[in-house]
């Protein structure tokens, strides 16, 4: 006989997807920050894509004091100075953090724990019915307008 298999997600696959999401978010965030710096500082577009953004991100640790040197032309000539560049990075990080916090806040609100929900004034927590819960449904004799499901107590 076959051994039972775990149908849960593969940890390595989860790690790879997580790394890909982080890689994409960092590249897009870096591109947005550089585009904002170019737009505010020089009133020009960056003229670079995500691939150039990732290449510049790899070179950025060498050029902390002048981030323009990490970018290839024509993007380097469109970027503003280091102060405006790092200020735009802070603005993009703050916006991303704010969006993440809003998403987390509203995500939690939609998935309220089941033991706190109330439907029409009644707790919606699943449990087995007690005698007290069943008492209004029980009757000694059949009544008009009620469906008899079975006999009890004979």
mmCIF file of C-alpha atoms in Angstrom:
data_model
loop_
_atom_site.group_PDB
_atom_site.id
_atom_site.type_symbol
_atom_site.label_atom_id
_atom_site.label_comp_id
_atom_site.label_asym_id
_atom_site.label_seq_id
_atom_site.Cartn_x
_atom_site.Cartn_y
_atom_site.Cartn_z
ATOM 1 C CA UNK A 1 0.000 0.000 0.000
ATOM 2 C CA UNK A 2 1.144 3.528 -0.605
ATOM 3 C CA UNK A 3 2.265 5.620 2.330
ATOM 4 C CA UNK A 4 0.117 8.675 3.035
ATOM 5 C CA UNK A 5 1.561 11.879 1.634
ATOM 6 C CA UNK A 6 1.553 15.261 3.226
ATOM 7 C CA UNK A 7 -0.387 17.632 0.976
ATOM 8 C CA UNK A 8 1.042 20.745 2.646
ATOM 9 C CA UNK A 9 3.212 23.214 0.769
ATOM 10 C CA UNK A 10 6.842 22.308 0.174
ATOM 11 C CA UNK A 11 9.071 24.484 2.424
ATOM 12 C CA UNK A 12 11.674 24.953 -0.304
ATOM 13 C CA UNK A 13 9.002 26.041 -2.771
ATOM 14 C CA UNK A 14 7.574 28.480 -0.220
ATOM 15 C CA UNK A 15 11.052 29.897 0.407
ATOM 16 C CA UNK A 16 11.704 30.296 -3.327
ATOM 17 C CA UNK A 17 8.398 32.081 -3.903
ATOM 18 C CA UNK A 18 9.024 34.323 -0.896
ATOM 19 C CA UNK A 19 12.510 35.201 -2.157
ATOM 20 C CA UNK A 20 11.104 35.980 -5.604
ATOM 21 C CA UNK A 21 8.441 38.268 -4.111
ATOM 22 C CA UNK A 22 11.034 40.092 -1.980
ATOM 23 C CA UNK A 23 13.376 40.407 -4.979
ATOM 24 C CA UNK A 24 10.582 41.849 -7.111
ATOM 25 C CA UNK A 25 9.382 44.240 -4.409
ATOM 26 C CA UNK A 26 12.891 45.560 -3.752
ATOM 27 C CA UNK A 27 13.588 46.033 -7.468
ATOM 28 C CA UNK A 28 10.291 47.827 -8.063
ATOM 29 C CA UNK A 29 10.778 49.963 -4.944
ATOM 30 C CA UNK A 30 14.279 50.946 -6.030
ATOM 31 C CA UNK A 31 13.035 51.819 -9.502
ATOM 32 C CA UNK A 32 10.194 53.903 -8.032
ATOM 33 C CA UNK A 33 12.582 55.765 -5.732
ATOM 34 C CA UNK A 34 14.991 56.530 -8.571
ATOM 35 C CA UNK A 35 12.131 57.603 -10.841
ATOM 36 C CA UNK A 36 10.824 59.909 -8.120
ATOM 37 C CA UNK A 37 14.299 61.401 -7.632
ATOM 38 C CA UNK A 38 14.669 61.977 -11.385
ATOM 39 C CA UNK A 39 11.214 63.492 -11.671
ATOM 40 C CA UNK A 40 11.539 65.809 -8.679
ATOM 41 C CA UNK A 41 15.211 66.719 -9.098
ATOM 42 C CA UNK A 42 15.567 67.079 -12.861
ATOM 43 C CA UNK A 43 11.943 67.073 -14.067
ATOM 44 C CA UNK A 44 12.799 64.152 -16.360
ATOM 45 C CA UNK A 45 11.852 60.517 -16.550
ATOM 46 C CA UNK A 46 14.436 57.976 -15.422
ATOM 47 C CA UNK A 47 14.759 56.215 -18.817
ATOM 48 C CA UNK A 48 15.554 52.874 -17.169
ATOM 49 C CA UNK A 49 13.668 49.656 -16.544
ATOM 50 C CA UNK A 50 13.576 47.058 -13.801
ATOM 51 C CA UNK A 51 16.655 45.244 -15.131
ATOM 52 C CA UNK A 52 18.716 48.435 -14.873
ATOM 53 C CA UNK A 53 17.228 49.023 -11.436
ATOM 54 C CA UNK A 54 18.425 45.626 -10.247
ATOM 55 C CA UNK A 55 21.894 46.192 -11.732
ATOM 56 C CA UNK A 56 22.111 49.554 -9.979
ATOM 57 C CA UNK A 57 20.897 47.973 -6.754
ATOM 58 C CA UNK A 58 23.759 45.460 -6.917
ATOM 59 C CA UNK A 59 26.300 48.271 -7.407
ATOM 60 C CA UNK A 60 24.755 50.621 -4.848
ATOM 61 C CA UNK A 61 26.834 49.448 -1.821
ATOM 62 C CA UNK A 62 29.973 50.729 -3.605
ATOM 63 C CA UNK A 63 28.434 54.146 -4.291
ATOM 64 C CA UNK A 64 26.503 55.127 -1.143
ATOM 65 C CA UNK A 65 27.731 58.708 -1.316
ATOM 66 C CA UNK A 66 26.811 59.180 -4.992
ATOM 67 C CA UNK A 67 24.076 56.747 -6.117
ATOM 68 C CA UNK A 68 24.143 58.149 -9.670
ATOM 69 C CA UNK A 69 27.383 56.249 -10.297
ATOM 70 C CA UNK A 70 25.570 52.935 -9.722
ATOM 71 C CA UNK A 71 23.215 53.606 -12.629
ATOM 72 C CA UNK A 72 24.114 53.258 -16.311
ATOM 73 C CA UNK A 73 23.512 56.052 -18.799
ATOM 74 C CA UNK A 74 21.060 57.655 -19.654
ATOM 75 C CA UNK A 75 19.536 57.072 -16.212
ATOM 76 C CA UNK A 76 22.609 58.377 -14.368
ATOM 77 C CA UNK A 77 22.402 61.796 -16.025
ATOM 78 C CA UNK A 78 18.680 62.037 -15.240
ATOM 79 C CA UNK A 79 19.089 61.409 -11.508
ATOM 80 C CA UNK A 80 19.322 64.155 -8.918
ATOM 81 C CA UNK A 81 21.986 64.397 -6.204
ATOM 82 C CA UNK A 82 22.410 61.971 -3.311
ATOM 83 C CA UNK A 83 20.299 63.912 -0.799
ATOM 84 C CA UNK A 84 17.239 63.949 -3.029
ATOM 85 C CA UNK A 85 17.899 60.344 -4.077
ATOM 86 C CA UNK A 86 17.956 59.030 -0.496
ATOM 87 C CA UNK A 87 15.009 61.240 0.439
ATOM 88 C CA UNK A 88 13.010 59.664 -2.381
ATOM 89 C CA UNK A 89 14.037 56.205 -1.099
ATOM 90 C CA UNK A 90 12.669 57.158 2.332
ATOM 91 C CA UNK A 91 9.414 58.421 0.777
ATOM 92 C CA UNK A 92 8.926 55.199 -1.216
ATOM 93 C CA UNK A 93 9.716 53.050 1.843
ATOM 94 C CA UNK A 94 7.249 55.038 3.963
ATOM 95 C CA UNK A 95 4.536 54.674 1.316
ATOM 96 C CA UNK A 96 5.169 50.930 1.008
ATOM 97 C CA UNK A 97 5.127 50.489 4.778
ATOM 98 C CA UNK A 98 1.893 52.492 5.044
ATOM 99 C CA UNK A 99 0.261 50.397 2.322
ATOM 100 C CA UNK A 100 1.396 47.202 4.062
ATOM 101 C CA UNK A 101 0.004 48.362 7.409
ATOM 102 C CA UNK A 102 -3.340 49.303 5.835
ATOM 103 C CA UNK A 103 -3.530 45.933 4.100
ATOM 104 C CA UNK A 104 -2.771 44.104 7.346
ATOM 105 C CA UNK A 105 -5.348 46.162 9.233
ATOM 106 C CA UNK A 106 -8.195 45.486 6.803
ATOM 107 C CA UNK A 107 -7.144 41.877 6.200
ATOM 108 C CA UNK A 108 -7.506 41.112 9.899
ATOM 109 C CA UNK A 109 -10.881 42.818 10.072
ATOM 110 C CA UNK A 110 -12.373 40.586 7.366
ATOM 111 C CA UNK A 111 -11.225 37.403 9.053
ATOM 112 C CA UNK A 112 -12.670 37.946 12.485
ATOM 113 C CA UNK A 113 -12.332 34.855 14.679
ATOM 114 C CA UNK A 114 -15.434 32.719 14.648
ATOM 115 C CA UNK A 115 -15.999 32.898 18.402
ATOM 116 C CA UNK A 116 -16.499 36.694 18.251
ATOM 117 C CA UNK A 117 -19.020 36.776 15.394
ATOM 118 C CA UNK A 118 -22.711 37.254 16.082
ATOM 119 C CA UNK A 119 -25.484 36.566 13.590
ATOM 120 C CA UNK A 120 -28.883 38.116 14.279
ATOM 121 C CA UNK A 121 -27.910 38.502 17.925
ATOM 122 C CA UNK A 122 -26.872 34.862 18.292
ATOM 123 C CA UNK A 123 -23.336 33.601 18.836
ATOM 124 C CA UNK A 124 -22.051 31.879 15.706
ATOM 125 C CA UNK A 125 -19.530 29.701 17.513
ATOM 126 C CA UNK A 126 -19.904 26.096 16.344
ATOM 127 C CA UNK A 127 -20.665 23.570 19.088
ATOM 128 C CA UNK A 128 -22.981 20.691 19.859
ATOM 129 C CA UNK A 129 -26.484 21.667 20.923
ATOM 130 C CA UNK A 130 -27.398 21.335 24.580
ATOM 131 C CA UNK A 131 -30.775 20.392 26.011
ATOM 132 C CA UNK A 132 -31.369 24.083 26.692
ATOM 133 C CA UNK A 133 -30.805 24.833 22.985
ATOM 134 C CA UNK A 134 -33.180 22.057 21.880
ATOM 135 C CA UNK A 135 -35.971 22.747 24.397
ATOM 136 C CA UNK A 136 -37.923 25.186 22.137
ATOM 137 C CA UNK A 137 -37.853 22.601 19.334
ATOM 138 C CA UNK A 138 -39.169 19.680 21.389
ATOM 139 C CA UNK A 139 -42.872 18.965 21.815
ATOM 140 C CA UNK A 140 -44.879 16.208 23.536
ATOM 141 C CA UNK A 141 -47.489 15.939 20.795
ATOM 142 C CA UNK A 142 -47.598 16.896 17.105
ATOM 143 C CA UNK A 143 -48.722 20.504 16.629
ATOM 144 C CA UNK A 144 -50.317 22.188 13.617
ATOM 145 C CA UNK A 145 -47.795 23.895 11.357
ATOM 146 C CA UNK A 146 -44.792 21.942 12.716
ATOM 147 C CA UNK A 147 -42.936 19.090 11.064
ATOM 148 C CA UNK A 148 -42.393 16.026 13.232
ATOM 149 C CA UNK A 149 -38.921 14.609 12.654
ATOM 150 C CA UNK A 150 -39.079 11.810 15.185
ATOM 151 C CA UNK A 151 -40.390 10.578 18.508
ATOM 152 C CA UNK A 152 -38.526 11.065 21.706
ATOM 153 C CA UNK A 153 -38.959 9.757 25.237
ATOM 154 C CA UNK A 154 -41.048 6.583 24.612
#
